[in-house]
Short mmCIF file of C-alpha atoms and ligand atoms in Angstrom, two decimals:
data_model
loop_
_atom_site.label_atom_id
_atom_site.label_comp_id
_atom_site.label_asym_id
_atom_site.label_seq_id
_atom_site.Cartn_x
_atom_site.Cartn_y
_atom_site.Cartn_z
CA MET O 1351 -9.60 -34.47 -34.52
CA PHE O 1352 -11.30 -36.70 -37.05
CA PHE O 1353 -10.08 -37.06 -40.58
CA ASP O 1354 -11.68 -38.92 -43.42
CA LEU O 1355 -8.98 -40.10 -45.72
CA PRO O 1356 -10.08 -41.76 -48.92
CA LEU O 1357 -7.60 -44.54 -49.85
CA PRO O 1358 -6.80 -46.94 -52.84
CA GLU O 1359 -7.23 -50.70 -54.03
CA ILE O 1360 -6.68 -53.49 -56.78
CA GLU O 1361 -8.08 -56.29 -58.86
CA GLU O 1362 -6.07 -58.48 -61.12
CA THR O 1363 -7.72 -60.85 -63.56
CA GLU O 1364 -5.59 -63.36 -65.36
CA ILE O 1365 -6.63 -64.34 -68.88
CA GLY O 1366 -4.12 -66.57 -70.54
CA MET O 1367 -0.85 -64.64 -70.35
CA LEU O 1368 -2.57 -61.25 -70.13
CA HIS O 1369 -3.03 -59.40 -66.89
CA PHE O 1370 -5.84 -56.88 -66.77
CA MET O 1371 -5.45 -54.47 -63.94
CA MET O 1372 -8.96 -53.46 -63.03
CA SER O 1373 -8.91 -50.37 -61.00
CA ARG O 1374 -10.27 -50.88 -57.52
CA ALA O 1375 -10.94 -48.28 -54.92
CA VAL O 1376 -10.37 -48.00 -51.20
CA PHE O 1377 -11.81 -45.59 -48.68
CA ILE O 1378 -10.29 -45.04 -45.25
CA TYR O 1379 -12.02 -43.60 -42.22
CA THR O 1380 -9.29 -42.27 -39.95
CA PHE O 1381 -10.01 -41.57 -36.29
CA GLY O 1382 -7.70 -40.00 -33.73
CA CYS O 1383 -4.21 -38.59 -33.79
CA GLN O 1384 -1.53 -37.62 -36.34
CA MET O 1385 0.00 -41.05 -35.84
CA ASN O 1386 -3.16 -42.59 -37.24
CA VAL O 1387 -3.40 -40.08 -40.07
CA HIS O 1388 0.11 -41.05 -41.08
CA ASP O 1389 -0.61 -44.79 -40.69
CA SER O 1390 -3.48 -44.26 -43.13
CA GLU O 1391 -1.06 -42.60 -45.55
CA LYS O 1392 1.21 -45.64 -45.18
CA MET O 1393 -1.64 -48.08 -45.86
CA LEU O 1394 -2.64 -45.99 -48.87
CA GLY O 1395 0.96 -46.11 -50.12
CA ILE O 1396 1.12 -49.90 -49.82
CA LEU O 1397 -2.28 -50.42 -51.39
CA SER O 1398 -1.48 -48.15 -54.31
CA GLN O 1399 1.47 -50.45 -55.05
CA GLU O 1400 -1.13 -53.23 -55.14
CA GLY O 1401 -3.08 -51.18 -57.71
CA TYR O 1402 -5.67 -49.54 -55.51
CA GLU O 1403 -6.95 -46.01 -56.02
CA ARG O 1404 -8.58 -43.69 -53.52
CA ALA O 1405 -12.38 -43.81 -53.55
CA GLU O 1406 -14.33 -40.56 -53.21
CA SER O 1407 -16.65 -42.11 -50.66
CA ALA O 1408 -17.30 -45.39 -48.86
CA GLU O 1409 -20.14 -46.08 -51.35
CA ASP O 1410 -17.63 -46.02 -54.24
CA ALA O 1411 -15.12 -48.32 -52.55
CA ASP O 1412 -14.55 -52.04 -52.79
CA LEU O 1413 -12.35 -51.90 -49.72
CA ILE O 1414 -13.28 -49.84 -46.66
CA ILE O 1415 -10.74 -49.45 -43.88
CA PHE O 1416 -11.54 -48.10 -40.43
CA ASN O 1417 -8.32 -46.83 -38.90
CA THR O 1418 -9.48 -46.63 -35.31
CA CYS O 1419 -8.46 -44.82 -32.12
CA ALA O 1420 -8.91 -46.22 -28.61
CA ILE O 1421 -7.56 -43.33 -26.59
CA ARG O 1422 -10.99 -42.18 -25.41
CA GLU O 1423 -14.36 -43.86 -25.41
CA LYS O 1424 -15.90 -41.26 -27.73
CA ALA O 1425 -13.53 -42.04 -30.61
CA GLU O 1426 -14.25 -45.73 -30.12
CA GLN O 1427 -18.03 -45.19 -30.13
CA LYS O 1428 -17.79 -43.11 -33.27
CA PHE O 1429 -16.03 -46.00 -34.97
CA TYR O 1430 -18.64 -48.56 -33.88
CA SER O 1431 -21.46 -46.41 -35.22
CA GLN O 1432 -19.70 -45.98 -38.59
CA LEU O 1433 -19.04 -49.71 -38.64
CA GLY O 1434 -22.79 -50.29 -38.18
CA ARG O 1435 -23.47 -48.18 -41.26
CA ALA O 1436 -20.95 -50.18 -43.26
CA LYS O 1437 -23.01 -53.27 -42.50
CA ALA O 1438 -25.92 -51.90 -44.51
CA LEU O 1439 -23.52 -51.10 -47.31
CA LYS O 1440 -22.18 -54.62 -47.32
CA ARG O 1441 -25.72 -55.96 -47.59
CA LYS O 1442 -26.13 -53.95 -50.81
CA GLN O 1443 -22.64 -54.61 -52.18
CA ARG O 1444 -21.73 -58.10 -51.08
CA ASP O 1445 -18.20 -58.06 -52.42
CA VAL O 1446 -17.08 -54.91 -50.61
CA LYS O 1447 -14.36 -55.85 -48.11
CA ILE O 1448 -14.15 -54.27 -44.69
CA ALA O 1449 -10.96 -53.96 -42.66
CA VAL O 1450 -10.51 -52.63 -39.13
CA ALA O 1451 -7.07 -51.20 -38.34
CA GLY O 1452 -5.58 -49.16 -35.49
CA CYS O 1453 -5.78 -49.33 -31.72
CA VAL O 1454 -9.35 -50.64 -31.35
CA ALA O 1455 -8.44 -53.47 -33.72
CA GLN O 1456 -5.50 -54.30 -31.50
CA GLU O 1457 -7.48 -54.10 -28.27
CA SER O 1458 -10.80 -55.64 -29.20
CA LYS O 1459 -10.19 -58.11 -32.01
CA ALA O 1460 -12.48 -60.80 -30.61
CA LYS O 1461 -15.24 -58.33 -29.80
CA ILE O 1462 -15.17 -56.86 -33.30
CA PHE O 1463 -15.38 -60.24 -35.04
CA ALA O 1464 -18.18 -61.28 -32.64
CA ARG O 1465 -20.18 -58.06 -32.93
CA ALA O 1466 -19.52 -57.41 -36.60
CA PRO O 1467 -19.32 -60.55 -38.73
CA HIS O 1468 -19.28 -58.27 -41.81
CA VAL O 1469 -15.65 -57.38 -40.95
CA ASP O 1470 -13.22 -59.25 -43.21
CA PHE O 1471 -9.83 -58.19 -41.87
CA ILE O 1472 -8.35 -56.93 -38.62
CA ILE O 1473 -4.93 -55.37 -38.47
CA GLY O 1474 -3.19 -53.79 -35.49
CA PRO O 1475 -1.06 -50.63 -35.60
CA GLN O 1476 2.22 -52.56 -35.42
CA ASN O 1477 1.30 -54.44 -38.58
CA VAL O 1478 0.18 -51.68 -40.97
CA HIS O 1479 2.96 -52.64 -43.39
CA MET O 1480 1.16 -55.99 -43.90
CA ILE O 1481 -2.10 -54.49 -45.20
CA GLY O 1482 -1.26 -55.42 -48.80
CA ASP O 1483 -0.70 -59.10 -47.93
CA LEU O 1484 -3.84 -59.12 -45.87
CA VAL O 1485 -6.23 -57.84 -48.52
CA ALA O 1486 -4.56 -59.87 -51.27
CA GLY O 1487 -5.12 -63.03 -49.23
CA ARG O 1488 -1.41 -63.64 -48.79
CA ASN O 1489 -1.76 -63.64 -45.02
CA ARG O 1490 -4.34 -64.64 -42.46
CA ALA O 1491 -7.30 -62.34 -41.90
CA SER O 1492 -6.26 -61.01 -38.55
CA LEU O 1493 -2.87 -59.54 -37.74
CA THR O 1494 -2.40 -58.12 -34.28
CA ASP O 1495 0.93 -59.73 -33.34
CA ASP O 1496 3.40 -57.80 -31.27
CA ASN O 1497 5.74 -56.66 -33.97
CA ARG O 1498 8.79 -54.93 -32.62
CA GLU O 1499 10.54 -54.91 -35.92
CA LEU O 1500 10.83 -51.64 -37.71
CA ALA O 1501 8.90 -52.66 -40.79
CA SER O 1502 5.84 -50.54 -39.96
CA LEU O 1503 8.08 -47.46 -39.75
CA ASP O 1504 9.72 -47.96 -43.10
CA VAL O 1505 6.88 -47.75 -45.57
CA ALA O 1506 6.48 -45.59 -48.68
CA SER O 1507 3.52 -43.38 -47.85
CA SER O 1508 0.92 -41.92 -50.14
CA ARG O 1509 0.71 -38.47 -48.63
CA GLN O 1510 -2.23 -36.11 -48.25
CA SER O 1511 -0.23 -32.95 -48.85
CA ARG O 1512 2.44 -32.01 -51.39
CA ILE O 1513 4.21 -29.60 -49.08
CA LYS O 1514 3.85 -30.98 -45.55
CA ALA O 1515 4.82 -34.53 -44.62
CA TRP O 1516 4.69 -36.69 -41.52
CA VAL O 1517 7.74 -38.84 -40.84
CA SER O 1518 7.73 -41.56 -38.16
CA VAL O 1519 10.86 -41.57 -36.05
CA MET O 1520 9.74 -43.95 -33.36
CA TYR O 1521 6.88 -46.15 -32.42
CA GLY O 1522 5.19 -47.20 -29.19
CA CYS O 1523 5.54 -45.90 -25.65
CA ASN O 1524 7.20 -47.12 -22.44
CA ASN O 1525 5.71 -44.53 -20.12
CA PHE O 1526 2.55 -46.19 -18.89
CA CYS O 1527 0.78 -43.03 -17.80
CA SER O 1528 -1.92 -44.57 -15.65
CA TYR O 1529 -4.84 -43.36 -17.84
CA CYS O 1530 -3.39 -44.28 -21.21
CA ILE O 1531 -4.02 -47.27 -23.42
CA VAL O 1532 -1.29 -46.50 -25.97
CA PRO O 1533 1.51 -48.63 -24.43
CA TYR O 1534 -0.87 -51.61 -24.62
CA THR O 1535 -2.01 -51.06 -28.20
CA ARG O 1536 1.12 -49.70 -29.85
CA GLY O 1537 3.60 -51.67 -27.76
CA ARG O 1538 7.06 -50.77 -26.47
CA GLU O 1539 9.22 -47.99 -27.85
CA VAL O 1540 11.26 -48.71 -30.94
CA SER O 1541 13.39 -46.02 -32.60
CA ARG O 1542 13.92 -45.99 -36.31
CA PRO O 1543 17.56 -45.88 -37.50
CA SER O 1544 18.65 -42.34 -38.30
CA SER O 1545 19.88 -43.43 -41.74
CA SER O 1546 16.38 -44.39 -42.91
CA ILE O 1547 14.84 -41.20 -41.45
CA VAL O 1548 17.48 -39.14 -43.25
CA ALA O 1549 16.90 -41.02 -46.52
CA GLU O 1550 13.14 -40.41 -46.32
CA ILE O 1551 13.55 -36.70 -45.57
CA ARG O 1552 16.16 -36.23 -48.28
CA ALA O 1553 13.74 -37.74 -50.79
CA LEU O 1554 10.94 -35.47 -49.52
CA ALA O 1555 13.17 -32.42 -49.96
CA GLU O 1556 13.90 -33.49 -53.54
CA GLU O 1557 10.17 -33.87 -54.22
CA GLY O 1558 9.65 -30.29 -53.06
CA TYR O 1559 8.24 -30.83 -49.58
CA ARG O 1560 8.71 -27.73 -47.43
CA GLU O 1561 7.89 -29.03 -43.98
CA VAL O 1562 8.30 -32.32 -42.12
CA THR O 1563 6.80 -33.24 -38.77
CA LEU O 1564 8.68 -35.96 -36.93
CA LEU O 1565 6.24 -38.27 -35.21
CA GLY O 1566 6.56 -40.36 -32.09
CA GLN O 1567 4.62 -40.89 -28.86
CA ASN O 1568 7.58 -39.49 -26.92
CA VAL O 1569 10.18 -38.19 -29.37
CA ASN O 1570 12.47 -37.07 -26.53
CA SER O 1571 13.34 -40.67 -25.78
CA TYR O 1572 14.41 -41.32 -29.40
CA ARG O 1573 17.66 -43.32 -29.33
CA SER O 1574 19.58 -44.82 -32.25
CA ASP O 1575 23.16 -43.96 -33.10
CA LEU O 1576 21.88 -40.42 -32.38
CA ASP O 1577 19.72 -38.94 -29.64
CA PHE O 1578 16.82 -36.67 -30.56
CA PRO O 1579 18.64 -33.29 -30.50
CA GLN O 1580 21.40 -34.84 -32.63
CA LEU O 1581 18.79 -36.22 -35.02
CA LEU O 1582 17.34 -32.72 -35.42
CA GLY O 1583 20.85 -31.42 -36.16
CA ARG O 1584 21.29 -34.09 -38.82
CA ILE O 1585 17.95 -33.31 -40.48
CA ASP O 1586 18.38 -29.55 -40.37
CA SER O 1587 20.75 -29.51 -43.32
CA LEU O 1588 18.69 -31.72 -45.62
CA GLY O 1589 16.86 -28.92 -47.41
CA VAL O 1590 13.23 -29.12 -46.23
CA GLY O 1591 12.62 -25.62 -44.98
CA ARG O 1592 10.79 -26.39 -41.75
CA ILE O 1593 11.06 -29.16 -39.18
CA ARG O 1594 8.50 -29.83 -36.47
CA PHE O 1595 8.04 -32.67 -34.01
CA VAL O 1596 5.38 -34.17 -31.70
CA THR O 1597 5.04 -35.22 -28.90
CA SER O 1598 7.46 -34.21 -26.14
CA HIS O 1599 7.26 -35.57 -22.61
CA PRO O 1600 7.98 -32.93 -19.93
CA ARG O 1601 10.13 -35.34 -17.94
CA ASP O 1602 12.41 -36.03 -20.92
CA LEU O 1603 12.59 -32.57 -22.52
CA SER O 1604 16.30 -31.84 -22.16
CA ASP O 1605 18.29 -28.59 -22.20
CA GLU O 1606 20.00 -29.94 -25.31
CA LEU O 1607 16.66 -30.25 -27.07
CA ILE O 1608 15.64 -26.71 -26.11
CA SER O 1609 19.00 -25.45 -27.44
CA ALA O 1610 18.58 -27.45 -30.67
CA VAL O 1611 15.16 -25.89 -31.28
CA ALA O 1612 16.52 -22.42 -30.50
CA GLU O 1613 19.65 -22.72 -32.60
CA LEU O 1614 18.86 -24.88 -35.63
CA PRO O 1615 17.51 -22.60 -38.36
CA GLY O 1616 15.12 -25.19 -39.83
CA VAL O 1617 13.54 -26.31 -36.56
CA CYS O 1618 10.37 -24.35 -35.81
CA GLU O 1619 9.90 -22.73 -32.43
CA HIS O 1620 6.88 -24.72 -31.33
CA ILE O 1621 6.82 -27.25 -28.51
CA HIS O 1622 3.81 -29.38 -27.67
CA LEU O 1623 4.35 -30.31 -24.03
CA PRO O 1624 1.33 -32.07 -22.47
CA ILE O 1625 0.90 -30.95 -18.86
CA GLN O 1626 -2.24 -33.08 -18.14
CA SER O 1627 -2.81 -31.51 -14.70
CA GLY O 1628 -1.53 -28.67 -12.51
CA SER O 1629 -1.88 -30.69 -9.29
CA ASP O 1630 1.14 -32.62 -8.01
CA ARG O 1631 -1.09 -35.20 -6.38
CA ILE O 1632 -2.89 -35.93 -9.64
CA LEU O 1633 0.35 -35.86 -11.68
CA SER O 1634 1.70 -38.52 -9.35
CA LEU O 1635 -1.47 -40.65 -9.65
CA MET O 1636 -1.14 -40.25 -13.41
CA ASN O 1637 2.46 -41.56 -13.19
CA ARG O 1638 3.72 -38.60 -15.18
CA GLY O 1639 7.13 -38.38 -13.49
CA TYR O 1640 7.24 -34.60 -12.88
CA SER O 1641 5.81 -32.04 -10.50
CA TYR O 1642 4.12 -28.83 -11.55
CA ALA O 1643 7.19 -26.83 -10.40
CA GLN O 1644 9.45 -28.99 -12.60
CA TYR O 1645 7.09 -28.49 -15.52
CA LEU O 1646 7.11 -24.74 -15.01
CA ARG O 1647 10.90 -24.71 -14.93
CA LYS O 1648 10.96 -26.31 -18.39
CA ILE O 1649 8.59 -23.65 -19.69
CA GLU O 1650 10.82 -20.92 -18.24
CA LYS O 1651 13.85 -22.43 -19.96
CA ILE O 1652 12.03 -22.57 -23.29
CA ARG O 1653 10.91 -18.95 -22.98
CA GLN O 1654 14.33 -17.75 -21.83
CA LYS O 1655 15.90 -19.09 -24.99
CA MET O 1656 12.94 -18.48 -27.30
CA PRO O 1657 10.54 -15.81 -26.08
CA GLU O 1658 8.60 -16.16 -29.35
CA ALA O 1659 8.10 -19.95 -29.12
CA GLY O 1660 4.60 -21.38 -29.39
CA ILE O 1661 3.83 -23.68 -26.47
CA THR O 1662 0.81 -25.97 -26.47
CA ALA O 1663 -0.34 -28.79 -24.20
CA ASP O 1664 -2.88 -31.51 -23.47
CA VAL O 1665 -5.01 -31.40 -20.33
CA ILE O 1666 -7.28 -34.02 -18.76
CA ALA O 1667 -10.33 -32.97 -16.71
CA GLY O 1668 -11.82 -35.20 -14.03
CA PHE O 1669 -9.11 -37.81 -13.48
CA PRO O 1670 -10.16 -40.27 -10.70
CA GLY O 1671 -9.77 -38.66 -7.28
CA GLU O 1672 -9.46 -35.14 -8.72
CA THR O 1673 -10.88 -32.75 -6.11
CA ALA O 1674 -12.14 -29.22 -6.69
CA GLN O 1675 -8.74 -28.03 -5.34
CA ASP O 1676 -6.83 -30.20 -7.83
CA HIS O 1677 -8.96 -28.81 -10.62
CA GLU O 1678 -8.31 -25.26 -9.41
CA ALA O 1679 -4.57 -26.02 -9.52
CA THR O 1680 -4.96 -26.90 -13.21
CA VAL O 1681 -6.89 -23.70 -13.90
CA ARG O 1682 -4.20 -21.68 -12.06
CA ALA O 1683 -1.52 -23.42 -14.12
CA LEU O 1684 -3.28 -22.42 -17.36
CA ARG O 1685 -3.22 -18.79 -16.22
CA GLU O 1686 0.35 -18.95 -15.04
CA VAL O 1687 1.84 -20.69 -18.09
CA GLU O 1688 -0.32 -18.92 -20.71
CA PHE O 1689 -0.25 -21.62 -23.34
CA ASP O 1690 -0.82 -20.65 -26.95
CA GLY O 1691 -3.40 -23.40 -27.17
CA ILE O 1692 -4.41 -26.66 -25.53
CA PHE O 1693 -6.25 -29.86 -26.34
CA ALA O 1694 -8.41 -30.64 -23.32
CA PHE O 1695 -10.34 -33.86 -22.70
CA GLN O 1696 -12.63 -35.34 -20.11
CA TYR O 1697 -10.99 -38.31 -18.49
CA SER O 1698 -12.23 -41.51 -20.14
CA PRO O 1699 -11.64 -44.84 -18.35
CA ARG O 1700 -9.80 -47.34 -20.57
CA ARG O 1701 -10.04 -51.02 -19.77
CA GLY O 1702 -6.76 -52.56 -18.63
CA THR O 1703 -5.17 -49.27 -17.49
CA LYS O 1704 -4.33 -48.55 -13.83
CA ALA O 1705 -6.52 -45.46 -13.61
CA ALA O 1706 -9.61 -47.43 -14.66
CA GLU O 1707 -9.31 -49.31 -11.34
CA MET O 1708 -8.78 -46.21 -9.20
CA GLU O 1709 -11.31 -44.94 -6.70
CA GLY O 1710 -12.93 -41.54 -6.73
CA ARG O 1711 -14.65 -41.49 -10.09
CA VAL O 1712 -15.65 -37.90 -10.92
CA PRO O 1713 -19.30 -37.80 -12.04
CA ASP O 1714 -19.81 -36.96 -15.72
CA PRO O 1715 -21.60 -33.62 -15.17
CA GLU O 1716 -18.73 -32.51 -12.91
CA LYS O 1717 -16.15 -33.63 -15.47
CA SER O 1718 -17.87 -31.67 -18.17
CA ALA O 1719 -18.21 -28.55 -15.95
CA ARG O 1720 -14.47 -28.73 -15.21
CA LEU O 1721 -13.65 -29.18 -18.89
CA ALA O 1722 -15.82 -26.17 -19.77
CA GLU O 1723 -13.98 -24.01 -17.24
CA ILE O 1724 -10.60 -25.18 -18.55
CA LEU O 1725 -11.62 -24.31 -22.11
CA LYS O 1726 -13.01 -20.92 -21.11
CA VAL O 1727 -9.87 -19.88 -19.24
CA GLN O 1728 -7.71 -21.14 -22.08
CA GLU O 1729 -9.67 -19.09 -24.64
CA GLU O 1730 -8.80 -16.00 -22.66
CA MET O 1731 -5.12 -17.01 -22.60
CA THR O 1732 -5.01 -17.91 -26.31
CA LEU O 1733 -6.53 -14.57 -27.23
CA ARG O 1734 -4.05 -12.76 -24.99
CA ARG O 1735 -1.11 -14.60 -26.59
CA ASN O 1736 -2.46 -13.92 -30.08
CA ARG O 1737 -3.02 -10.22 -29.34
CA ALA O 1738 0.61 -9.92 -28.25
CA LEU O 1739 1.52 -10.75 -31.85
CA GLU O 1740 -0.40 -7.82 -33.34
CA GLY O 1741 2.03 -5.53 -35.15
CA THR O 1742 4.79 -8.15 -35.29
CA ILE O 1743 6.32 -9.49 -38.48
CA GLN O 1744 6.02 -13.23 -39.05
CA GLU O 1745 7.17 -15.63 -41.72
CA ILE O 1746 4.37 -17.91 -42.87
CA LEU O 1747 4.43 -21.01 -45.02
CA ILE O 1748 1.43 -20.91 -47.37
CA GLU O 1749 -0.66 -24.10 -47.16
CA GLY O 1750 -3.54 -23.16 -49.50
CA PRO O 1751 -6.94 -21.46 -49.36
CA SER O 1752 -8.35 -20.63 -45.95
CA GLU O 1753 -10.95 -23.16 -44.79
CA THR O 1754 -13.30 -20.45 -43.55
CA ASP O 1755 -12.94 -18.01 -46.47
CA SER O 1756 -11.69 -19.38 -49.77
CA SER O 1757 -10.85 -15.88 -51.05
CA LEU O 1758 -8.02 -15.82 -48.49
CA LEU O 1759 -4.82 -17.82 -48.29
CA MET O 1760 -3.83 -19.58 -45.11
CA GLY O 1761 -0.39 -20.27 -43.72
CA ARG O 1762 1.33 -20.94 -40.42
CA THR O 1763 3.93 -19.06 -38.45
CA ARG O 1764 7.00 -20.92 -37.24
CA SER O 1765 5.29 -21.01 -33.83
CA ASN O 1766 2.38 -22.86 -35.53
CA LYS O 1767 -0.27 -20.11 -35.50
CA ILE O 1768 -2.68 -19.95 -38.40
CA VAL O 1769 -2.50 -16.68 -40.36
CA THR O 1770 -4.80 -15.63 -43.20
CA ILE O 1771 -3.81 -13.12 -45.91
CA GLU O 1772 -5.39 -11.74 -49.09
CA ASP O 1773 -4.86 -14.11 -52.01
CA ALA O 1774 -2.24 -12.61 -54.33
CA GLY O 1775 -1.68 -15.91 -56.08
CA GLU O 1776 1.21 -17.27 -54.02
CA ALA O 1777 1.69 -20.98 -54.56
CA GLU O 1778 1.31 -23.53 -51.80
CA GLY O 1779 4.68 -23.95 -50.16
CA SER O 1780 5.86 -20.37 -50.60
CA VAL O 1781 7.13 -18.47 -47.60
CA VAL O 1782 5.70 -14.98 -47.14
CA SER O 1783 6.56 -12.24 -44.65
CA VAL O 1784 3.47 -10.71 -43.10
CA ARG O 1785 2.58 -8.11 -40.53
CA ILE O 1786 -0.05 -9.35 -38.04
CA GLU O 1787 -2.94 -6.90 -38.23
CA ARG O 1788 -5.55 -8.50 -36.03
CA ALA O 1789 -5.67 -11.35 -33.55
CA ARG O 1790 -8.63 -13.70 -33.35
CA LEU O 1791 -9.11 -16.78 -31.22
CA HIS O 1792 -8.31 -19.40 -33.83
CA SER O 1793 -6.25 -17.42 -36.31
CA LEU O 1794 -4.47 -14.16 -37.04
CA ALA O 1795 -5.21 -11.78 -39.90
CA GLY O 1796 -2.02 -10.70 -41.64
CA ALA O 1797 -0.93 -8.41 -44.46
CA ARG O 1798 1.94 -9.17 -46.78
CA ILE O 1799 4.91 -6.80 -46.44
CA ASP O 1800 7.35 -5.82 -49.17
CA CYS O 1801 10.92 -6.88 -48.76
CA GLU O 1802 11.86 -3.18 -48.56
CA GLY O 1803 9.64 -2.98 -45.51
CA LEU O 1804 12.00 -5.42 -43.84
CA VAL O 1805 15.09 -3.57 -42.86
N1 5AD U 2857 -8.86 -40.04 -21.09
C1 5AD U 2857 -8.78 -38.76 -21.50
N2 5AD U 2857 -7.74 -38.27 -22.19
C2 5AD U 2857 -6.73 -39.13 -22.48
N3 5AD U 2857 -5.57 -38.93 -23.14
C3 5AD U 2857 -4.90 -40.10 -23.17
N4 5AD U 2857 -5.62 -41.07 -22.53
C4 5AD U 2857 -6.76 -40.46 -22.09
C5 5AD U 2857 -7.88 -40.92 -21.36
N5 5AD U 2857 -7.98 -42.19 -20.94
C6 5AD U 2857 -5.15 -37.64 -23.67
C7 5AD U 2857 -3.87 -37.13 -23.01
C8 5AD U 2857 -2.85 -37.30 -24.09
C9 5AD U 2857 -3.68 -37.11 -25.34
C10 5AD U 2857 -3.08 -37.62 -26.59
O1 5AD U 2857 -4.87 -37.78 -25.05
O2 5AD U 2857 -4.05 -35.76 -22.70
O3 5AD U 2857 -1.79 -36.37 -24.00
FE1 SF4 U 2858 0.13 -42.36 -23.34
FE2 SF4 U 2858 1.77 -41.26 -21.53
FE3 SF4 U 2858 2.77 -42.71 -23.59
FE4 SF4 U 2858 1.67 -40.29 -24.07
S1 SF4 U 2858 3.51 -40.68 -22.81
S2 SF4 U 2858 1.31 -42.20 -25.23
S3 SF4 U 2858 0.01 -40.22 -22.56
S4 SF4 U 2858 1.48 -43.48 -21.93
#
């Protein structure tokens, strides 16, 4: 997923005792995951305190930030090509400042400064809270120190939405899946104290937010004075209607967590549980810490307690050494589990990770053929799961106009499915009961039902 998030900026001119705040503008290109989208919101929040406004486009900005993602080569390449374009812009507008943030900044600081002398600042993901100091010249131009303090978690964000908010609960990852660069770029796990999470969510509820998504690379290993199921229990009573969380690790998904999701009224019945592969041999090479049978057992437990839960996953095609049989095991797993949806990726070697040194590279055309098969089988499964909802009654939280047809409103079920309904003027953030009329691949068509229709 790629998001372009325009962000803010500042200029302060001192004349005698008078301070003129000249409005400055910042534009942020955000690549990659929700974590990055939220880091951009945090940087925007800090910069707005420094007087910056969001620019409509990079051309209108005097500060351009690239919030980069290093998880796969494609995201990294996309950043480098955008950075090339910014060079031309800097030639035209000499005083525009360019900052590179995120995981590529952390990983490739020297390379970026060498390849792109037009870059003014570099800031790693553990230092996003320092962006204000950096652009105001109160700190050195490059900040990629290992920062295990909690400062980057405790930042007032400038949020994209007025009804849905991301809230960081932990940072970093200790898992070292053999393909993954995240533990190297985002560092070790740190959990945020429950008191500051609760304070942030209480304030969001007061501002009228209707949904929070708790963010962490592996939320199941959250530990403060509370564990993660206890944290959910604590948040449930704070008055935001809906609580979601990403991402869960299959090894750490506990019975207590499944019960918390099933029993707490505010916690939505959706679990994102990356499977990565259906082959035990590959799961072991990936250092995932579970077998396919153990994974399946977790799915059974979820469905026993919550037959209506949405379950989604991530899958990697063409991991080193993956044979045709291993791939078939993944395809079989997709049919057996019947996920509601998946994110599937071709394996992308990342420098410094164990898998990048492994033998048995799968040729690119084979990787892409395997990915295509995975996506095709999953489409069939998604459609089957969506069709099973036809005729059911669902509660949806209205998010705004539908992206594909602005005469319709769009909302999500508790299980995280997109539903469109006729626009009868409901405000964003209202909760509407609908009957699902027709299932499509990417969304469901619903019709509002009267309260009397609900016995
Ligand atoms: N290549 C391909 N996919 C990857 N992911 C993480 N690292 C890689 C990589 N090197 C995927 C995993 C993870 C998701 C966020 O990105 O599926 O769950
Ligand atoms: Fe990467 Fe594995 Fe950590 Fe997820 S759990 S961020 S895939 S190392």
